[in-house]
XYZ file of C-alpha atoms in Angstrom:
373
model
C -61.378 -24.024 -2.589
C -61.095 -21.759 0.324
C -58.465 -24.043 1.845
C -56.653 -23.870 -1.389
C -56.773 -20.017 -1.390
C -55.262 -19.966 2.017
C -52.490 -22.365 1.074
C -51.342 -20.240 -1.876
C -51.703 -17.117 0.350
C -49.321 -18.823 2.893
C -46.878 -19.689 0.088
C -47.072 -16.114 -1.076
C -46.328 -14.802 2.484
C -43.524 -17.090 2.960
C -41.922 -16.180 -0.310
C -42.280 -12.488 0.388
C -40.491 -13.126 3.967
C -37.856 -14.874 2.079
C -37.165 -12.012 -0.322
C -37.143 -9.447 2.598
C -34.617 -12.002 4.588
C -32.312 -12.287 1.648
C -32.033 -8.515 0.904
C -31.326 -7.645 4.741
C -28.070 -6.609 5.557
C -27.912 -9.132 8.494
C -28.993 -12.182 6.172
C -25.934 -10.972 3.685
C -23.334 -10.676 6.313
C -24.098 -14.226 7.115
C -23.885 -15.763 3.626
C -20.715 -13.953 3.358
C -19.373 -15.212 6.631
C -20.420 -18.634 5.375
C -18.565 -18.303 2.083
C -15.421 -17.124 3.979
C -15.529 -20.105 6.114
C -16.058 -22.374 2.932
C -12.958 -20.706 1.388
C -10.752 -20.932 4.471
C -11.619 -24.852 4.754
C -10.931 -25.557 0.954
C -7.855 -23.413 0.626
C -5.865 -24.359 3.869
C -2.152 -24.033 3.061
C -0.602 -27.497 1.899
C 2.749 -28.631 2.755
C 3.522 -28.483 -0.642
C 2.592 -24.862 -0.469
C 4.657 -24.216 2.500
C 7.670 -25.658 0.997
C 7.279 -23.617 -2.118
C 6.955 -20.379 -0.005
C 10.370 -21.449 2.039
C 12.180 -22.036 -1.038
C 11.854 -18.421 -2.167
C 11.992 -16.862 1.246
C 14.846 -14.326 1.507
C 17.204 -13.374 4.402
C 15.486 -9.759 5.127
C 17.488 -8.961 7.880
C 20.647 -9.038 5.842
C 18.852 -7.104 3.355
C 18.236 -4.349 5.803
C 21.936 -4.334 7.236
C 23.281 -3.968 3.630
C 21.145 -1.183 2.693
C 20.857 1.110 5.899
C 23.227 3.676 5.571
C 25.709 4.250 8.474
C 25.249 7.755 10.438
C 27.752 10.027 8.911
C 28.147 13.752 10.790
C 29.786 14.629 7.376
C 26.184 14.422 5.366
C 23.710 17.026 5.296
C 19.950 17.354 5.457
C 18.256 15.357 2.991
C 20.818 12.869 2.111
C 19.329 10.031 4.259
C 16.072 10.269 2.481
C 13.266 12.944 1.451
C 10.055 11.309 1.039
C 6.858 12.518 -0.362
C 3.278 11.515 0.349
C 0.690 12.547 -2.183
C -2.709 11.994 -0.351
C -5.070 13.149 2.213
C -8.360 14.633 1.682
C -11.556 15.721 3.767
C -12.502 12.105 4.964
C -8.919 10.964 5.134
C -6.331 12.619 7.294
C -4.635 9.505 9.340
C -3.260 7.538 6.347
C -1.151 10.216 4.770
C 0.212 10.954 8.301
C 0.805 7.168 9.241
C 2.694 7.225 5.944
C 4.816 10.246 6.143
C 5.614 9.720 9.902
C 6.797 6.296 9.577
C 9.362 7.515 7.030
C 10.699 9.871 9.334
C 10.878 7.134 12.295
C 12.888 4.784 10.161
C 15.457 7.639 9.410
C 14.587 9.591 6.372
C 15.768 13.080 6.918
C 12.543 15.086 5.464
C 8.894 13.880 4.869
C 6.349 15.992 2.986
C 2.568 15.607 2.487
C 0.737 17.208 -0.450
C -2.913 17.076 0.509
C -6.056 19.196 0.054
C -6.533 22.332 1.423
C -9.435 20.889 3.975
C -6.977 18.047 5.174
C -3.865 20.108 5.645
C -4.814 21.889 9.246
C -5.636 18.658 10.481
C -2.292 16.880 9.183
C -0.522 19.535 10.242
C -2.203 19.430 13.925
C -0.799 15.910 14.141
C 2.752 16.561 14.010
C 4.982 19.397 13.373
C 7.696 17.241 11.939
C 5.908 16.940 8.462
C 6.051 19.423 5.822
C 2.438 19.761 4.691
C 1.563 21.332 1.407
C -2.107 22.475 0.891
C -2.108 22.397 -2.953
C -4.520 19.758 -4.229
C -8.201 20.384 -4.842
C -11.542 18.410 -4.944
C -14.184 18.732 -7.716
C -16.589 20.405 -5.587
C -14.211 23.374 -4.800
C -13.608 23.557 -8.768
C -15.843 25.011 -11.464
C -15.837 23.444 -14.767
C -14.183 26.538 -16.458
C -11.340 26.599 -13.982
C -10.273 22.962 -14.062
C -7.499 23.504 -16.243
C -5.846 26.409 -14.833
C -6.085 24.728 -11.312
C -4.562 21.560 -12.475
C -1.554 23.855 -14.069
C -1.251 25.498 -10.892
C -1.113 22.018 -8.842
C 1.409 20.782 -11.150
C 3.492 23.809 -11.040
C 3.637 23.807 -7.072
C 4.488 20.098 -6.976
C 7.034 20.289 -9.679
C 9.187 23.021 -7.374
C 9.823 20.190 -5.124
C 9.804 17.067 -7.472
C 13.498 16.895 -8.121
C 14.547 16.998 -4.453
C 12.336 13.994 -3.755
C 14.056 10.275 -3.513
C 10.625 8.874 -3.744
C 7.011 9.331 -3.928
C 4.269 7.599 -2.041
C 0.756 8.003 -3.860
C -2.428 6.934 -2.453
C -2.617 7.081 1.300
C -6.011 8.858 1.974
C -6.412 10.055 -1.395
C -10.041 9.438 -1.825
C -11.553 8.768 -5.263
C -12.520 12.163 -6.390
C -12.492 12.459 -10.047
C -10.822 15.827 -10.415
C -8.491 15.017 -7.612
C -7.301 11.841 -9.312
C -6.872 13.521 -12.674
C -4.097 15.752 -10.868
C -2.547 12.873 -9.197
C -2.270 11.116 -12.512
C -0.362 14.339 -13.916
C 1.736 14.397 -11.133
C 2.775 10.785 -11.624
C 3.588 11.268 -15.375
C 5.999 14.163 -14.146
C 7.380 12.171 -11.554
C 8.245 9.409 -14.233
C 9.945 11.808 -16.614
C 12.497 12.739 -13.740
C 12.880 9.049 -13.027
C 11.693 9.270 -9.106
C 10.476 6.028 -7.748
C 6.904 5.777 -6.788
C 5.201 3.577 -4.260
C 1.527 3.283 -4.798
C -0.824 2.311 -2.262
C -4.671 2.689 -1.012
C -6.785 4.694 -3.469
C -3.481 5.070 -5.712
C -4.166 1.452 -6.425
C -7.727 2.105 -7.547
C -6.291 5.010 -9.970
C -3.477 2.768 -11.368
C -5.869 -0.468 -11.799
C -8.119 1.940 -14.069
C -5.409 3.213 -15.978
C -2.290 1.172 -16.104
C -0.300 2.977 -18.509
C 0.605 5.312 -15.428
C 2.732 2.632 -14.359
C 3.119 0.092 -17.497
C 6.829 -0.307 -18.328
C 8.093 1.920 -15.426
C 10.633 -0.189 -13.439
C 10.739 2.127 -10.242
C 7.090 1.727 -9.580
C 5.972 -0.352 -6.485
C 2.591 -1.571 -6.007
C 1.474 -2.699 -2.663
C -2.049 -4.125 -2.729
C -3.631 -5.862 -0.071
C -6.270 -8.951 -0.700
C -9.201 -7.408 -2.299
C -6.827 -4.532 -4.405
C -4.799 -7.682 -5.720
C -7.925 -9.447 -6.533
C -9.038 -6.450 -8.916
C -5.114 -6.287 -10.527
C -5.551 -9.875 -11.214
C -8.787 -9.880 -12.861
C -7.966 -6.585 -14.984
C -4.501 -7.567 -15.964
C -4.634 -11.258 -16.324
C -8.437 -11.820 -16.673
C -8.606 -14.506 -14.438
C -9.047 -14.882 -10.513
C -6.528 -15.092 -8.020
C -4.629 -18.654 -7.554
C -3.513 -19.070 -4.157
C -2.220 -22.737 -5.054
C 0.446 -21.329 -7.411
C 0.685 -17.683 -5.908
C 4.153 -17.118 -6.679
C 4.085 -17.882 -10.618
C 0.732 -15.740 -10.830
C 2.693 -12.801 -9.073
C 5.498 -13.183 -11.512
C 3.120 -13.158 -14.223
C 1.266 -10.237 -13.235
C 4.420 -7.971 -12.793
C 5.686 -9.073 -16.137
C 2.383 -8.259 -17.775
C 2.198 -4.789 -16.292
C 5.785 -4.112 -17.707
C 8.120 -4.957 -15.085
C 6.746 -3.056 -12.062
C 7.451 -4.336 -8.548
C 4.532 -5.719 -6.686
C 4.428 -6.517 -3.175
C 1.408 -8.929 -2.267
C 0.172 -8.530 1.210
C -0.795 -11.460 3.203
C 0.366 -14.083 5.714
C 3.906 -14.251 3.807
C 4.319 -11.117 1.818
C 5.493 -11.945 -1.721
C 7.649 -9.596 -3.830
C 7.973 -9.904 -7.672
C 9.363 -7.488 -10.529
C 8.471 -9.785 -13.026
C 12.107 -11.531 -13.024
C 12.303 -13.224 -9.741
C 9.601 -13.990 -6.893
C 10.833 -13.360 -3.132
C 8.774 -13.945 0.317
C 8.929 -12.295 3.698
C 7.744 -14.826 6.109
C 8.733 -13.250 9.607
C 5.792 -13.223 11.964
C 4.053 -9.853 12.663
C 1.012 -9.481 14.861
C -2.441 -10.847 15.161
C -3.758 -7.526 15.607
C -5.013 -6.287 12.469
C -5.673 -2.578 13.191
C -6.346 -0.379 10.261
C -3.157 1.704 9.062
C -0.530 -0.842 8.821
C -0.556 -0.466 4.937
C 0.434 3.070 5.531
C 3.325 2.345 7.617
C 4.416 -0.213 5.047
C 4.218 2.164 2.097
C 6.158 4.860 3.844
C 8.736 2.278 4.944
C 9.093 1.019 1.389
C 9.725 4.416 0.321
C 12.765 4.934 2.682
C 14.389 1.407 2.231
C 13.940 1.950 -1.624
C 15.599 5.015 -1.597
C 18.529 3.535 0.550
C 18.857 0.630 -1.614
C 19.192 2.701 -4.827
C 21.940 4.828 -3.041
C 23.660 1.298 -1.787
C 23.594 -0.079 -5.220
C 24.987 3.049 -7.117
C 27.673 3.494 -4.534
C 28.535 -0.370 -4.270
C 28.278 -0.770 -7.971
C 29.406 -4.371 -8.885
C 30.734 -4.955 -5.506
C 27.476 -5.283 -3.506
C 27.114 -8.796 -2.047
C 23.580 -8.702 -2.421
C 21.983 -11.307 -4.999
C 19.371 -8.951 -5.984
C 20.039 -5.498 -7.591
C 16.669 -4.223 -8.072
C 16.360 -1.168 -5.325
C 12.334 -1.661 -5.522
C 12.537 -5.227 -4.514
C 15.059 -4.841 -1.882
C 12.767 -1.872 -0.771
C 9.854 -4.236 -0.450
C 11.606 -6.821 1.439
C 13.143 -4.531 3.950
C 9.829 -2.364 4.171
C 7.857 -5.357 4.814
C 10.338 -7.089 7.354
C 10.501 -3.845 9.430
C 6.709 -3.448 9.770
C 6.258 -7.117 10.811
C 8.774 -6.860 13.516
C 7.826 -3.581 14.887
C 3.958 -4.917 15.040
C 5.259 -8.100 16.841
C 7.071 -5.905 19.360
C 4.298 -3.312 19.789
C 1.768 -6.445 20.421
C 4.238 -7.778 23.113
C 3.440 -4.454 24.688
C -0.075 -3.662 24.102
C -1.963 -6.927 22.902
C -5.438 -6.300 21.958
C -5.143 -2.522 22.410
C -2.234 -2.248 19.945
C -3.071 0.506 17.208
C -1.227 2.242 14.363
C 0.305 4.621 16.453
C 2.041 1.685 18.861
C 3.604 0.238 15.720
C 4.935 3.328 14.583
C 6.555 3.889 17.773
C 8.620 0.431 17.513
C 9.959 1.200 14.179
C 13.148 2.719 15.271
C 13.638 0.058 17.902
C 13.030 -2.690 15.427
C 15.578 -1.320 12.953
C 18.241 -0.575 15.880
C 17.749 -4.278 16.869
C 18.852 -5.288 13.053
C 21.059 -2.637 12.013
C 22.622 -0.678 15.203
C 23.121 2.972 14.614
C 26.452 2.704 16.248
């Protein structure tokens, strides 16, 4: 009897230890690693998949050369691009800076950041080149009775500038404060009424995934999801899981289902679709995956989208580009220039490469493809 009690006690103790181990962060991280390894083994790219990607690969350098405007001394400030980034809160000040400064480094004339009052002094201190507007508010700063009046003030302040912008970038460093997201939702609706292109990244994708009507049916909207953001979009819109075996077709279906928005799915090969066509950008970038590259991409896409729109309007039917959708062209060019800049930065800095190093290589990367002279 005593021996049986001892055995039962030992079983209970082992069970308790197993429960504690299963709930520990170390154990969970180990299990996650095992699952990732299993996925990588089960989903290695097959030759058929690689052939499918090559068949939709686009000549991104030709796109960049076609849409990049020549430097012209007769043009005035703003004609080469006036970009606005809506993002930046107490916790996140780097992301909106990366997006906005990337736009300038590629060749936009002006770059604005609309952020919270707490974030503004920090972002201003990064660079005097940016025009920083401390107009957004978070819930902790707003009483329930003041929400409507403050929302009206924010909209009025941004509306003063809205017509000047060639493109909005929504989401870098935005955070997920409910009141802030409500204000940004209204700003996006105003941008749509003015037919201003919107590039959505970061927390902007969180906002849009939970409120698809913000972009549904808007052909000038661009979504730039990473792997996790894309997974949430697919689950929400298609009610399915990500299909890597037929990734182009699934992306096409996703863009079409949302109503013709353009989606740039970031990955080993970037895939771009507007619901009518799928293109891939396979240029090798960098093995260094420092944070902030998505912010560079969103700022880059905004500039090239603006230039593509100008090019198509100016060229009309005489353009030799097979694709006439400026959002697709902007995504192709933005993806390619980031990858080239990342590759160039890695050659110089190797493992120590950080986002600022990549930004400093944007100008040289564009010059190599489309010389200013």
